[in-house]
XYZ file of C-alpha atoms in Angstrom:
126
model
C -5.815 13.219 10.066
C -3.505 12.638 13.012
C -4.060 9.310 14.770
C -2.624 8.018 17.995
C -1.545 4.920 19.861
C -0.861 4.756 23.615
C 2.538 6.386 23.166
C 2.607 8.072 19.775
C 0.794 10.474 17.521
C 1.286 9.774 13.831
C 0.198 10.480 10.297
C 2.007 7.950 8.117
C 0.887 7.170 4.601
C 2.704 5.097 2.011
C 2.325 5.233 -1.765
C 2.959 1.671 -2.933
C 3.329 0.587 -6.557
C 3.920 -2.947 -7.811
C 3.463 -4.930 -11.016
C 2.286 -8.407 -11.998
C 4.824 -10.998 -13.039
C 5.938 -10.589 -16.668
C 4.253 -7.121 -16.700
C 1.201 -8.543 -18.473
C -1.737 -6.158 -18.919
C -4.420 -8.396 -17.467
C -5.547 -6.495 -14.345
C -8.820 -5.364 -15.915
C -12.544 -6.073 -15.639
C -13.468 -8.612 -12.984
C -9.818 -9.140 -12.014
C -9.526 -5.430 -11.170
C -12.728 -5.442 -9.100
C -11.723 -8.613 -7.255
C -8.267 -7.248 -6.408
C -9.690 -3.955 -5.106
C -11.987 -5.936 -2.793
C -9.114 -8.126 -1.607
C -6.852 -5.116 -0.937
C -9.644 -3.568 1.189
C -10.042 -6.854 3.125
C -6.314 -7.070 3.823
C -6.145 -3.501 5.094
C -9.139 -4.026 7.350
C -7.706 -7.285 8.755
C -4.281 -5.719 9.424
C -5.565 -2.442 10.906
C -4.416 -0.326 7.964
C -6.261 2.511 6.257
C -6.704 2.073 2.514
C -6.960 5.747 1.583
C -6.870 5.163 -2.171
C -6.374 2.289 -4.591
C -6.095 2.130 -8.346
C -5.588 -1.100 -10.222
C -4.216 -0.292 -13.666
C -3.996 -2.895 -16.479
C -0.271 -3.520 -15.821
C 0.404 -2.189 -12.286
C -1.201 -1.323 -8.947
C -1.161 1.938 -6.932
C -2.126 1.840 -3.248
C -2.128 4.703 -0.746
C -2.126 3.128 2.706
C -2.101 4.678 6.181
C -0.394 2.707 8.923
C 0.689 2.971 12.554
C 4.449 3.413 13.071
C 4.872 -0.175 14.303
C 4.507 -1.487 10.717
C 7.544 -1.170 8.471
C 6.782 -0.233 4.848
C 8.381 -3.472 3.632
C 6.080 -5.474 5.932
C 3.007 -3.692 4.543
C 4.113 -4.440 0.977
C 4.730 -8.100 1.856
C 1.268 -8.358 3.422
C -0.495 -6.742 0.484
C 1.316 -8.669 -2.240
C 1.497 -12.047 -0.497
C -1.984 -12.179 0.950
C -3.633 -10.743 -2.175
C -2.021 -13.345 -4.448
C -2.890 -16.182 -2.066
C -6.515 -15.077 -1.599
C -7.048 -14.369 -5.294
C -5.556 -17.678 -6.413
C -7.624 -19.652 -3.866
C -10.901 -17.970 -4.824
C -10.678 -17.725 -8.611
C -9.580 -19.884 -11.551
C -7.290 -17.324 -13.170
C -3.994 -16.614 -11.414
C -2.257 -13.481 -10.146
C 1.482 -13.374 -9.475
C 3.467 -10.321 -8.427
C 7.097 -9.511 -9.139
C 9.449 -9.237 -6.174
C 10.083 -5.547 -6.843
C 8.019 -2.583 -5.677
C 8.111 1.160 -5.075
C 7.176 2.745 -1.760
C 7.174 6.442 -0.910
C 6.115 8.156 2.290
C 3.574 10.916 2.594
C 1.852 12.804 5.361
C 0.273 16.175 5.861
C 3.524 18.056 5.242
C 5.614 18.101 2.102
C 9.378 17.573 2.151
C 9.914 21.265 1.528
C 7.641 22.262 4.414
C 9.510 19.965 6.822
C 12.897 21.272 5.639
C 11.708 24.851 6.139
C 10.367 24.041 9.618
C 13.679 22.443 10.673
C 15.651 25.384 9.298
C 13.429 27.837 11.167
C 13.856 25.901 14.408
C 17.647 26.156 14.143
C 17.447 29.926 13.663
C 15.525 30.530 16.915
C 18.519 29.567 19.151
C 20.948 32.040 17.587
């Protein structure tokens, strides 16, 4: 769904993947439920749309919609930093994330569709 700010229309979604420190498979049960709640809180507080989330035993997948003012690296820093801080303050067990992550962009159009559109636009001037 296309959203808008005062000066822009946008449809930006990011697929974010990151792992816990030492790649331990401990993101299950109550830990999984607690993290999903915390991720939803962070997105609501920061004005992001949490379209989808999946906490796997040894990694996390998030699909987040954001206005263009937020860089993908900033979104990742918010999600990882705030989630670890909130989780560790609220619960006895600890969560730590590695510094690495994956982020990919997505919207309503695939890469191929955009390439085709651009190619077609160039052909109309000739």
